Coordinates of C-alpha atoms in Angstrom, one line a residue:
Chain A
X252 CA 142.9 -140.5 -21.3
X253 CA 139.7 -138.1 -20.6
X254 CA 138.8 -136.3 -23.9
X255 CA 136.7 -133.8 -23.7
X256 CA 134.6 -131.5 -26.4
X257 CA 132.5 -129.1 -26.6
X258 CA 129.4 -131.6 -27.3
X259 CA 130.8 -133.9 -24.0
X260 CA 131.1 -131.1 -21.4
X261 CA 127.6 -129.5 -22.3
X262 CA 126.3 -132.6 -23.1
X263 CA 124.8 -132.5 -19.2
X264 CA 123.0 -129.4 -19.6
X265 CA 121.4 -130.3 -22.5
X266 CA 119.7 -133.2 -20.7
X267 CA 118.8 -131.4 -18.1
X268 CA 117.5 -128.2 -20.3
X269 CA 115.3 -130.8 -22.1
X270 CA 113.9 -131.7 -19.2
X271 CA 111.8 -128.9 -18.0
X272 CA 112.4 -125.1 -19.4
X273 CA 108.8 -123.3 -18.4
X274 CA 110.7 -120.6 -17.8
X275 CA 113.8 -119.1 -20.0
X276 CA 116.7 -118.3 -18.1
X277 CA 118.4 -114.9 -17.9
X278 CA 121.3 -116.0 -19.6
X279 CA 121.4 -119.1 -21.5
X280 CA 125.0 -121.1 -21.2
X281 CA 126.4 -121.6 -24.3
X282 CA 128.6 -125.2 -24.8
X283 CA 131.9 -123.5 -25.5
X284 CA 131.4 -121.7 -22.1
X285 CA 130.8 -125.4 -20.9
X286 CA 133.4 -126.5 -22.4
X287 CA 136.1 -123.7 -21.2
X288 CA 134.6 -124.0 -17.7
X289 CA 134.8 -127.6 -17.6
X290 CA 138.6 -127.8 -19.2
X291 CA 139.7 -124.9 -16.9
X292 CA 138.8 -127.1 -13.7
X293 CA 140.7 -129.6 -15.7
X294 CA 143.4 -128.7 -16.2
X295 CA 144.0 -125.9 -13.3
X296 CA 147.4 -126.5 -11.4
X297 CA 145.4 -127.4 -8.2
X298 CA 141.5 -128.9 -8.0
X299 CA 139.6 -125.4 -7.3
X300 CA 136.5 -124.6 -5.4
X301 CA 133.9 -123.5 -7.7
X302 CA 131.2 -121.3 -6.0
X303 CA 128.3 -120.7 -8.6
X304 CA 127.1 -117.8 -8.5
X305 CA 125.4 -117.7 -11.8
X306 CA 123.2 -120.7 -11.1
X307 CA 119.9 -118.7 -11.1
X308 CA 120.8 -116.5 -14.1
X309 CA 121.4 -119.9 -16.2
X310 CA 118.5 -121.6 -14.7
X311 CA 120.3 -124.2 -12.8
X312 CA 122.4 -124.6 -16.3
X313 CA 126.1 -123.8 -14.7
X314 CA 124.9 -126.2 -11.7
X315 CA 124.3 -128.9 -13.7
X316 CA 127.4 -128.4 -15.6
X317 CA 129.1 -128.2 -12.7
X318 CA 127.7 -131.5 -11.2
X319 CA 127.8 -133.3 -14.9
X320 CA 131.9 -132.7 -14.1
X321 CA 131.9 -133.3 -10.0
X322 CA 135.4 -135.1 -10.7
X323 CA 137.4 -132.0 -12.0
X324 CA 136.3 -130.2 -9.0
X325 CA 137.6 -130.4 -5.6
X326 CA 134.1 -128.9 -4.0
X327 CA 131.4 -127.3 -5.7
X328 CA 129.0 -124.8 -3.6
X329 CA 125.9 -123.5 -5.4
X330 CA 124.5 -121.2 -2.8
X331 CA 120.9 -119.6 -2.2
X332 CA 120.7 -116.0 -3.8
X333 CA 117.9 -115.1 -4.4
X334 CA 114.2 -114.5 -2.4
X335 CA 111.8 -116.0 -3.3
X336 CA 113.9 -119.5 -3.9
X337 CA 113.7 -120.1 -7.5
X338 CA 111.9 -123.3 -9.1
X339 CA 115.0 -125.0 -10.3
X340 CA 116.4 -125.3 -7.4
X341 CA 113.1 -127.4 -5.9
X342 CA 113.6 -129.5 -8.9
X343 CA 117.4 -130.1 -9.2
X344 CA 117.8 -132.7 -7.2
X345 CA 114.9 -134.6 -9.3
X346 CA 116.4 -133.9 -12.3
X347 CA 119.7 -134.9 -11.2
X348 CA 118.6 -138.7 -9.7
X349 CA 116.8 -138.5 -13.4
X350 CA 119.4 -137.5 -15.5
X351 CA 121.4 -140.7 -13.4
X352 CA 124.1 -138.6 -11.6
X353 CA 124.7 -140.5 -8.0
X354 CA 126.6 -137.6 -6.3
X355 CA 126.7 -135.7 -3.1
X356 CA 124.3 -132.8 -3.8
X357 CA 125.6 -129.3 -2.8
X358 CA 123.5 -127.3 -0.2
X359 CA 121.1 -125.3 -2.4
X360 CA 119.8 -123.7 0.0
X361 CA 122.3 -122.0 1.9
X362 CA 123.6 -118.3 1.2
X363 CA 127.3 -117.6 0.5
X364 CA 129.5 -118.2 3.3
X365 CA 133.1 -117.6 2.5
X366 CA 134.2 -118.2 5.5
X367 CA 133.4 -121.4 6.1
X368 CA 133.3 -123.0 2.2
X369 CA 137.1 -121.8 1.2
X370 CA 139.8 -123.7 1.4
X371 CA 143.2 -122.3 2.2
X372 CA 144.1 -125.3 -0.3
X373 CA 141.8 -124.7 -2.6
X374 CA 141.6 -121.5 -5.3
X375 CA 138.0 -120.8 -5.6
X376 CA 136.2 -120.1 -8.8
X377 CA 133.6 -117.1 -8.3
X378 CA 131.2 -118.1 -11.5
X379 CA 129.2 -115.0 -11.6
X380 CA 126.4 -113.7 -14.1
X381 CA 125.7 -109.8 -13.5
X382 CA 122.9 -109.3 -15.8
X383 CA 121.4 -106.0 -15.9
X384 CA 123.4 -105.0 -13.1
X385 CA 125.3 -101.6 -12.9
X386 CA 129.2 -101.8 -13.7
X387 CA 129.5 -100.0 -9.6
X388 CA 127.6 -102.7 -8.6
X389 CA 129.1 -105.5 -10.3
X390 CA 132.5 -104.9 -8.9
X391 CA 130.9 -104.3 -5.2
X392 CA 129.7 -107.5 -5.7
X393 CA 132.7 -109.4 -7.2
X394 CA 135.8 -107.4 -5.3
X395 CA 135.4 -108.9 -1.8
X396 CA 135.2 -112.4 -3.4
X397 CA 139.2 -111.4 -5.2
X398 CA 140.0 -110.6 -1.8
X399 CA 139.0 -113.5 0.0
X400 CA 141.4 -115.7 -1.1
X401 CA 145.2 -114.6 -3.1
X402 CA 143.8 -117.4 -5.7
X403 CA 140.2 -116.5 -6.1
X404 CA 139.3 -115.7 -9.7
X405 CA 136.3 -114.5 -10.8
X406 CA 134.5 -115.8 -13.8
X407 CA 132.2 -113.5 -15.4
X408 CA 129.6 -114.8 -18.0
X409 CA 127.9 -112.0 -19.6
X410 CA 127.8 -111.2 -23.7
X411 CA 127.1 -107.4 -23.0
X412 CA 128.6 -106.4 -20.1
X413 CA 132.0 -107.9 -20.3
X414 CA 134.1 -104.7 -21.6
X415 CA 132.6 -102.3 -19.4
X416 CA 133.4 -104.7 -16.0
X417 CA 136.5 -105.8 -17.4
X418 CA 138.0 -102.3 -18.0
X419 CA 137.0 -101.3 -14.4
X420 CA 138.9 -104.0 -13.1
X421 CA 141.9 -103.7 -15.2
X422 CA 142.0 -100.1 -14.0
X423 CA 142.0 -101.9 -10.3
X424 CA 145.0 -103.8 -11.3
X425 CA 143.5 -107.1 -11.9
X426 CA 144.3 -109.4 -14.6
X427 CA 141.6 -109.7 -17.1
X428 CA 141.5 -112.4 -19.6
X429 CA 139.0 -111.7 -22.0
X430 CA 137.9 -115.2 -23.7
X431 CA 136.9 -113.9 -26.7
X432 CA 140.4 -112.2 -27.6
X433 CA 142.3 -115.4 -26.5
X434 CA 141.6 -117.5 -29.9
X435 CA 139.6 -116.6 -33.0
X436 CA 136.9 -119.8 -32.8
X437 CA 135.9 -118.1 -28.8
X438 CA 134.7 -115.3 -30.6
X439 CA 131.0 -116.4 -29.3
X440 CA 132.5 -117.3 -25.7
X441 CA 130.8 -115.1 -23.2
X442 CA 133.5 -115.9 -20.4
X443 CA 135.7 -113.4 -18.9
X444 CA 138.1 -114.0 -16.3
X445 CA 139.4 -111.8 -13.7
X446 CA 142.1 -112.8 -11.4
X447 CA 144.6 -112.2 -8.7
X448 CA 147.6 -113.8 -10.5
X449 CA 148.0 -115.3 -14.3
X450 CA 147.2 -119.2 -13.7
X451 CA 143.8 -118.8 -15.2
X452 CA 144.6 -117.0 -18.6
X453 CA 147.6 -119.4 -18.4
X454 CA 145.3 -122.3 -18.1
X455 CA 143.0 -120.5 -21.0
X456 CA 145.7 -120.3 -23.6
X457 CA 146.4 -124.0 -23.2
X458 CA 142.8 -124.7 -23.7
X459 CA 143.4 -122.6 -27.0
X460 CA 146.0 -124.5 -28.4
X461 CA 143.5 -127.3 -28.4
X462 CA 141.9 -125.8 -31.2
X463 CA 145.2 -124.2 -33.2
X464 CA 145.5 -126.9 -36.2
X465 CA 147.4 -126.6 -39.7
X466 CA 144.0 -126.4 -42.0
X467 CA 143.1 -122.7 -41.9
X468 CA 139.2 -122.5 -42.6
X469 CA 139.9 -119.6 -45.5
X470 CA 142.1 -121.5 -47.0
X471 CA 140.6 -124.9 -46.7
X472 CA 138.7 -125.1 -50.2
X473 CA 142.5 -124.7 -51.9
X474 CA 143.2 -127.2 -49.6
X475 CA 140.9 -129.2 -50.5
X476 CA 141.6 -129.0 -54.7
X477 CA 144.9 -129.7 -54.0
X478 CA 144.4 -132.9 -52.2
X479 CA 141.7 -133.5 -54.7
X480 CA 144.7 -133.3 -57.4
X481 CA 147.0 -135.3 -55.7
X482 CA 144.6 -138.0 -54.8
X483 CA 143.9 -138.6 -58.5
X484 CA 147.2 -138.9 -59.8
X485 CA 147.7 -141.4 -56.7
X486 CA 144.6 -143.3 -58.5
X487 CA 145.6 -143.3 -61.6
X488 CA 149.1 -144.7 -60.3
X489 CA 147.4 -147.4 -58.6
X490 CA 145.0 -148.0 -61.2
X491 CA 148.1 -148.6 -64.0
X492 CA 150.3 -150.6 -61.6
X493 CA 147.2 -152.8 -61.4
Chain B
X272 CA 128.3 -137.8 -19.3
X273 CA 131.5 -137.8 -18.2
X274 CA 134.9 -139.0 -20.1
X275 CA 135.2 -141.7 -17.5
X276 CA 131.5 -142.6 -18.1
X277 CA 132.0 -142.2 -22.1
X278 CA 135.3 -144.8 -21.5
X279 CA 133.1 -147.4 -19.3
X280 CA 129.9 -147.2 -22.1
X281 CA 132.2 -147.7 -24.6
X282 CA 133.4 -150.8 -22.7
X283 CA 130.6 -152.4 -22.0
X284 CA 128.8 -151.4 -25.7
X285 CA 132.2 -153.5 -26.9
X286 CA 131.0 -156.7 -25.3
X287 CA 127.0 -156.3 -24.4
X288 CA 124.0 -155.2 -25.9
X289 CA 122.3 -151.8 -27.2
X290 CA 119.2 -152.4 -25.7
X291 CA 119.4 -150.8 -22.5
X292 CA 121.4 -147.7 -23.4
X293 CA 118.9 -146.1 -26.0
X294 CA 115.6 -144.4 -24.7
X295 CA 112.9 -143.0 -26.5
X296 CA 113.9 -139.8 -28.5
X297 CA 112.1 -137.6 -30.1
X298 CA 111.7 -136.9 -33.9
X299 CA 114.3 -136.0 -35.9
X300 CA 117.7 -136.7 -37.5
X301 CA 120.6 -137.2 -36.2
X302 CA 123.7 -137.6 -39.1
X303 CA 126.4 -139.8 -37.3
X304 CA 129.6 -139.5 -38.8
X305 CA 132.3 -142.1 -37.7
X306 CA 135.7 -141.0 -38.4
X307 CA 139.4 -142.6 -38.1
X308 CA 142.0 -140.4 -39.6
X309 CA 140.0 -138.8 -42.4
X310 CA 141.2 -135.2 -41.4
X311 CA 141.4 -134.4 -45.1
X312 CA 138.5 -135.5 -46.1
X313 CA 136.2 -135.0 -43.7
X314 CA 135.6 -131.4 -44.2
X315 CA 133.8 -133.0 -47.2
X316 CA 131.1 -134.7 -45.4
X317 CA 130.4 -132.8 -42.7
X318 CA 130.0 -129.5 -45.1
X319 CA 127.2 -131.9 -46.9
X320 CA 125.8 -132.8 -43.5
X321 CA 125.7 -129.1 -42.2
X322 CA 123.7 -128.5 -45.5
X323 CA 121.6 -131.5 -45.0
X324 CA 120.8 -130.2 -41.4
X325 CA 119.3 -127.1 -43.0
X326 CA 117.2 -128.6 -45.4
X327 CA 115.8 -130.6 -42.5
X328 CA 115.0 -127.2 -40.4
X329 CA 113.0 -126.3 -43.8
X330 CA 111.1 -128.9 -43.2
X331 CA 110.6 -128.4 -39.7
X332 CA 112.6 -131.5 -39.4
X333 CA 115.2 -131.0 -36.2
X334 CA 118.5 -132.2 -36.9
X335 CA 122.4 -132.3 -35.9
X336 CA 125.8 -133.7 -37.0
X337 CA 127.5 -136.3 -34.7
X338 CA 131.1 -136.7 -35.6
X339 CA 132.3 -139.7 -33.3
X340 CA 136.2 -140.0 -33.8
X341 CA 137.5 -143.3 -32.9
X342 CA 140.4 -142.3 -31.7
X343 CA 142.7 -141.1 -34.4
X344 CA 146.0 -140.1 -34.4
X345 CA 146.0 -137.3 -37.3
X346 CA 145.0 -133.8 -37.5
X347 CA 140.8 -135.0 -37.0
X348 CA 141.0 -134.4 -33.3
X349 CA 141.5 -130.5 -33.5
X350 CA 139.9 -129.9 -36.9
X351 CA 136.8 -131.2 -35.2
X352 CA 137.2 -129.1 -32.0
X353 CA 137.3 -126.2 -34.4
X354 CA 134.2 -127.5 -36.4
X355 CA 132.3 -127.5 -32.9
X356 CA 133.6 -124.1 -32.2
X357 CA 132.4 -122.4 -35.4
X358 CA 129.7 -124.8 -35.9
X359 CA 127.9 -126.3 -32.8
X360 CA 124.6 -123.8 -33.2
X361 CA 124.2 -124.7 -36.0
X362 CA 124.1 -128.5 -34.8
X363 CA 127.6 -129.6 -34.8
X364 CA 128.4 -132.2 -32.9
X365 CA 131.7 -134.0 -31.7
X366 CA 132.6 -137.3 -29.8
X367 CA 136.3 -138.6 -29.7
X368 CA 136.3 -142.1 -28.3
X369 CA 139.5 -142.5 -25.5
X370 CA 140.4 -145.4 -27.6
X371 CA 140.2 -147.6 -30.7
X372 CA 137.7 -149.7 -31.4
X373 CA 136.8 -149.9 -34.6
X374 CA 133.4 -148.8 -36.6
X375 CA 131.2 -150.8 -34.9
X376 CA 131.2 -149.6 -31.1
X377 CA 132.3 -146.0 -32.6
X378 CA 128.3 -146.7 -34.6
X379 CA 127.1 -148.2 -31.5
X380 CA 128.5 -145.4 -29.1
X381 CA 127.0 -142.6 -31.5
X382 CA 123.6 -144.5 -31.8
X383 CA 123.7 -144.3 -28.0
X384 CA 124.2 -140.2 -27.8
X385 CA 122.0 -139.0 -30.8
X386 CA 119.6 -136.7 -29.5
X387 CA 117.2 -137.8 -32.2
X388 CA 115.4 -141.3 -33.3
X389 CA 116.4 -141.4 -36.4
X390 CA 119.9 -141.9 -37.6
X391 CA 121.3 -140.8 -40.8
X392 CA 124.9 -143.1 -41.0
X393 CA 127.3 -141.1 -43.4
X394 CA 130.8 -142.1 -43.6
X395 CA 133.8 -139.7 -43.4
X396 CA 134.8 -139.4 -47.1
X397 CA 131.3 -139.7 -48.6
X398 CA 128.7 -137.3 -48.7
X399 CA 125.1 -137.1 -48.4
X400 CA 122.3 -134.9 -51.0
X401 CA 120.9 -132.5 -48.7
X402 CA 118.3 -132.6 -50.9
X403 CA 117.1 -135.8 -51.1
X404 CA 117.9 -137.1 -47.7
X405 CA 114.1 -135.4 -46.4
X406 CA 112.9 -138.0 -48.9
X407 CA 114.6 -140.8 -47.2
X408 CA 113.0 -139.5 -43.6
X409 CA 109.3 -139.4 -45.0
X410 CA 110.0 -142.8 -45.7
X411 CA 110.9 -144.0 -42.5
X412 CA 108.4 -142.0 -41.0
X413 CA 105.7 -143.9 -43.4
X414 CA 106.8 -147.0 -43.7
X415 CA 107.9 -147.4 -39.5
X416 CA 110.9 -149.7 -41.5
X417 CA 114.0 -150.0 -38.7
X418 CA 116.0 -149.0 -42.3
X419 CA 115.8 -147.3 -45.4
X420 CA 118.6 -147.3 -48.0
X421 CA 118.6 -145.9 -51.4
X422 CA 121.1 -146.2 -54.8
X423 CA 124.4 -144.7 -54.0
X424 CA 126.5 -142.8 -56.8
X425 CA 130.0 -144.0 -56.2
X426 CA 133.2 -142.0 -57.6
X427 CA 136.5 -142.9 -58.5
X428 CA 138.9 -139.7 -59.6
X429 CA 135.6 -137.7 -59.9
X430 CA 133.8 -140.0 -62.0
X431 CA 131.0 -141.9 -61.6
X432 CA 131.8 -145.6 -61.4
X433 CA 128.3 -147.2 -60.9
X434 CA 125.4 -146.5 -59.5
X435 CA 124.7 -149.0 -56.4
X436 CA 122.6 -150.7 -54.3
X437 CA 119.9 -150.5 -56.9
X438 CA 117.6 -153.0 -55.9
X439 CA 114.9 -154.2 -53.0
X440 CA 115.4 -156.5 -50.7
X441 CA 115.7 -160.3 -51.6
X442 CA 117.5 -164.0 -50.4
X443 CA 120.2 -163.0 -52.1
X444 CA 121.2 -160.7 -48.9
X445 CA 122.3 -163.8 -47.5
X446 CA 125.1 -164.8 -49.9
X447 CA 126.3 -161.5 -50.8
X448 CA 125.8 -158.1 -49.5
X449 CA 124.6 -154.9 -51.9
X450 CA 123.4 -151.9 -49.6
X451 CA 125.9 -149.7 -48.2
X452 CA 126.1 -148.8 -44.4
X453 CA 125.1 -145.1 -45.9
X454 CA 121.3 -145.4 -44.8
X455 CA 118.7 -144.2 -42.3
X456 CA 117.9 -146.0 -39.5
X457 CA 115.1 -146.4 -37.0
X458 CA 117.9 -146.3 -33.9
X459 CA 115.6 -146.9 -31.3
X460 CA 114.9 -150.9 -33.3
X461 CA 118.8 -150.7 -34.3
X462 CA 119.4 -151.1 -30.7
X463 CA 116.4 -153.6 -29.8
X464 CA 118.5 -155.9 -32.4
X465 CA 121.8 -154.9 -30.3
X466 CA 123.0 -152.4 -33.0
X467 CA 126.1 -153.1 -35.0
X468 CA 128.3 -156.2 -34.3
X469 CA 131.9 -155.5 -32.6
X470 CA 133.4 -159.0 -34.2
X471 CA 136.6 -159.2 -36.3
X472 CA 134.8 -162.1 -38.1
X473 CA 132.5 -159.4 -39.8
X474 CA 135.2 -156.7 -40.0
X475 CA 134.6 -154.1 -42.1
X476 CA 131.0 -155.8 -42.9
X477 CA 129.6 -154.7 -39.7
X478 CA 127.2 -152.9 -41.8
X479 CA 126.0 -156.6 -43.6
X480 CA 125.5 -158.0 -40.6
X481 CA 123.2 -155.7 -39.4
X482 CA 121.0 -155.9 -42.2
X483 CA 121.1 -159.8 -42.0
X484 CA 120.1 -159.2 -38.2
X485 CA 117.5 -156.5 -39.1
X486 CA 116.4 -159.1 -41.8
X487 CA 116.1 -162.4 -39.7
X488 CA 114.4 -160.6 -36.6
X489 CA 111.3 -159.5 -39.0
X490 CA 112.2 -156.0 -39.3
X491 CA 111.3 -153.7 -42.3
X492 CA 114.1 -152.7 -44.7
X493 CA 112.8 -150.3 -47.2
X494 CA 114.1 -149.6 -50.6
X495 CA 113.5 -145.8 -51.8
X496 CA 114.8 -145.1 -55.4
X497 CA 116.5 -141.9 -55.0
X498 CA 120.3 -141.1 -54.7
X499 CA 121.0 -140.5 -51.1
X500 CA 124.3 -139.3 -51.9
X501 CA 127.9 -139.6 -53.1
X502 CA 130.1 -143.0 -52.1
X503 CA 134.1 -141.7 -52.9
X504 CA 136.1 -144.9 -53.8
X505 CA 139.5 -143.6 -52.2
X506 CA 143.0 -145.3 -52.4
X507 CA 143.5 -147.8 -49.2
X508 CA 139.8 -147.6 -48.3
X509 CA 138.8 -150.0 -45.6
X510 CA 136.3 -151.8 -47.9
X511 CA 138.9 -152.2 -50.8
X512 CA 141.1 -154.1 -47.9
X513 CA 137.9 -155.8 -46.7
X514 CA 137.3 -157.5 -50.2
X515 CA 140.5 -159.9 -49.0
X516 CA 138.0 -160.2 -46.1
X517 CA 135.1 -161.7 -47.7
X518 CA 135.5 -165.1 -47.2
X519 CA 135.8 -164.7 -43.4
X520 CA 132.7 -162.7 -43.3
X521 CA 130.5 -164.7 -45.8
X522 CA 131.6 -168.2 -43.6
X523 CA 130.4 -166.2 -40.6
X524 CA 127.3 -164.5 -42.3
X525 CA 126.8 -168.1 -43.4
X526 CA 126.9 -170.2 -40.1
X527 CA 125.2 -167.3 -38.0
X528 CA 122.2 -166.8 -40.3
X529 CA 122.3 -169.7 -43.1
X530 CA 123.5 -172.6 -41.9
X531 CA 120.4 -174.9 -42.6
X532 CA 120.2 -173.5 -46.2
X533 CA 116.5 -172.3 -45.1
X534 CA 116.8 -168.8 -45.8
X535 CA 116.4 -169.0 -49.6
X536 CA 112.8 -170.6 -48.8
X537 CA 111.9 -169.0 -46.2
X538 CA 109.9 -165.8 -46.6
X539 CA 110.7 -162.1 -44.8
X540 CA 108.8 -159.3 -43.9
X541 CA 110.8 -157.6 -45.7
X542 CA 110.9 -158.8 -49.4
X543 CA 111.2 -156.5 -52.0
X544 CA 109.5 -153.4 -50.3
X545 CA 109.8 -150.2 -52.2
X546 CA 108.5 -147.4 -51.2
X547 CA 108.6 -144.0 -52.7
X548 CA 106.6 -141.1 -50.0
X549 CA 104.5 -140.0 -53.7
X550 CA 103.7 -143.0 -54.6
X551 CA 103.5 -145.6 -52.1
X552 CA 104.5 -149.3 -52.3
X553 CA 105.0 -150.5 -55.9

């Protein structure tokens, strides 16, 4: 049975980060993002199409995540955005024969083209990184990709931007997950969801339950005395009977 | 790596060698914590190794945790997901093996995934001195030794029982084991030797046999004389049901590396080397 943490699913991108970083990336992935990307894929109803978007604001980062966990996707598409053709992308396939991963690589070359990539079968995953980019802008950008397809979602991966986007597309009648508000330890997440229908928050809480356990980190030192307690008397009972 | 790719390495690191798996690294420390169904206690350790991971960064020394959970069937699984959540900046690490296997390919596996060379092994319900652990890695850093290991405080109901493992190494190794699996290692010549032995003749001794194969192949073992940390004697520890063991391991120990009689005679590199980083040999 595939068991999967934080340290597994962004275990990829740290390889390939430590392989070559002359030049910082817009946004940096964080491994609970990984890790939320990753599971979501997982453990969606249906194998999605996952169209990276974001792959030149993380520095080929949410590529190689993507590719380090091929098997929980049905397709992945990374396509060309931006002129001139960023470094990493001349480079990926290098680091990915380096790094040991024997898959089919996606196109990196060629622009978005929805209407060949989606699959009626498939709900595609918009990952998308908007960066300085106006909140206007932003949902120019990201509306024709909900509309494409009734079970398109959108993930957004920004740590500044998120509430202003999100409440625009709320307003549009969109449902919003925002990561961060869907369990206490995704307070650092910088994932936002924005959907069609409920599948992916669905899909999010499960992932949250993960981490739902009975020792409560505030109250884990009393815990801790009390099992301290009890472990001595069990000693001493041993110890006697001995 | 994927969980698929995790299940096959751990697999093949049950029946073949280290060698092949473990590249160069670079410098640092990486605290590998093996766990099976210690939920309550490992807060204990890992707090300990967080703190230890700082006092590295002090020293310029980069570091992590590397809890790999061998599949257990308590609460460790999602206390340790919520340790990587609140903790995995700060070098938190977490592995959970698809199945049981025991200590030694859980050791093996984590040697395998450590981002750094050198391997700090601290068990679940012990902990390690922050403090004193940058001592241990100037050492190995000095000496090039494939092992340090230092006296260990153990406690029983919060009192100190003995200190142990207070002494170099000697030919006595061969008859009866006194150093704790609680040292540093050199992981990149851990896994030249084929890391820890997966064996149910050496259960629960996996840790003796590796010295005994550090020892026979000519590698350094160094003795540093300062307290590495805190060894919790707790009720139904696997060593206390591994005493029943001994004979089993000390036959195998015995026909694997002693079964001439030789080894008392027979000198090793690594006799009796103590090392302290402010003074030297002695």
């Amino acid at each position: 049975m595939p068991i999967t943490t934080l340290f597994t699913a962004h275990h990829p991108v740290e390889k390939y980060l430590r392989l070559d970083h002359a030049t910082p990336p817009d946004l940096a992935l964080r491994a609970l993002d990984s890790f939320l990307l990753r599971q979501l894929a997982r453990f969606f109803p249906v194998p999605i199409t996952l169209f990276d978007l974001a792959a030149d604001a993380t520095g080929g980062a949410s590529a190689m995540l993507a590719v380090g966990h091929y098997d929980v996707f049905h397709r992945i598409h990374i396509p060309a955005q931006r002129e001139p053709t960023p470094a990493w992308r001349t480079t990926f396939p290098d680091a990915l024969a380096l790094l040991g991963y024997n898959v089919a690589l996606p196109d990196l070359d060629t622009p978005l083209d929805l209407e060949n990539d989606l699959s009626p079968l498939s709900p595609p995953m918009f990952l998308f990184a908007p960066g300085d980019t106006s909140t206007a802008d932003v949902v120019a950008a990201v509306e024709p990709l909900l509309v494409a397809h009734p079970r398109a979602f959108v993930g957004l991966l920004s740590g500044t931007r998120r509430l202003a986007v999100a409440a625009s597309f709320t307003d549009a009648g969109y449902i919003v997950t925002d990561t961060r508000e869907t369990h206490a330890l995704f307070k650092q997440s910088d994932l936002t969801l924005i959907a069609n229908e409920t599948t992916p928050g669905d899909v999010l809480r499960r992932i949250s339950y993960l981490f739902d356990g009975n020792l409560n980190h505030v109250s884990l030192p009393e815990s801790i005395n009390v099992l301290r307690e009890k472990l001595d008397e069990k000693t001493a009972r041993e110890e006697e009977s001995q | 790596m994927r969980q698929e790719d995790i299940g096959r390495t751990v697999d093949r690191m049950a029946q073949a060698s280290l060698t092949e798996e473990v590249r160069g690294a670079p410098l640092g420390v990486t605290i590998i914590i093996p766990n099976w169904n210690h939920e309550y206690v490992l807060p204990r350790s890992v707090i300990t190794a967080l703190r230890t991971v700082k006092v590295f960064a002090e020293h310029d020394v980069p570091a992590e945790v590397l809890v790999v959970d061998d599949s257990s069937r308590d609460g460790s699984i999602t206390l340790l997901r919520q340790l990587e959540a609140l903790y995995y900046e700060d070098g938190f690490r977490a592995i959970i093996l698809p199945k049981n296997q025991g200590p030694a390919v859980a050791r093996n596996y984590a040697i395998t995934q450590a981002t750094y060379r050198y391997t700090l092994m601290l068990d679940a319900d012990n902990e390690v001195f922050p403090e004193t652990a940058h001592i241990f890695y100037r050492t190995i850093r000095e000496t090039e030794a494939a092992m340090v290991y230092g006296p260990l405080c153990f406690l029983r109901n919060g009192e100190v029982q003995e200190i142990y493992g207070y002494q170099s190494i000697d030919n006595r190794l061969f008859i009866r084991n006194y150093i704790d699996a609680f040292t540093l290692l050199d992981r990149q010549q851990v896994a030249d030797v084929h890391g820890y032995l997966n064996n149910i003749n050496v259960y629960a001794r996996e840790d003796w046999e590796l010295i005994l194969r550090l020892t026979v192949t000519g590698r350094r073992i160094v003795f540093l004389p300062v307290i590495l940390g805190l060894y919790h004697m707790l009720p139904d520890s696997m060593i206390l049901g591994a005493d029943a063991e001994d004979n089993v391991s000390n036959n195998y120990a015995n026909r694997v590396y002693n079964q001439l009689g030789f080894r008392g005679d027979q000198p090793i590199n690594t006799q009796y080397l103590r090392y302290h980083p402010d003074i030297g040999y002695f």
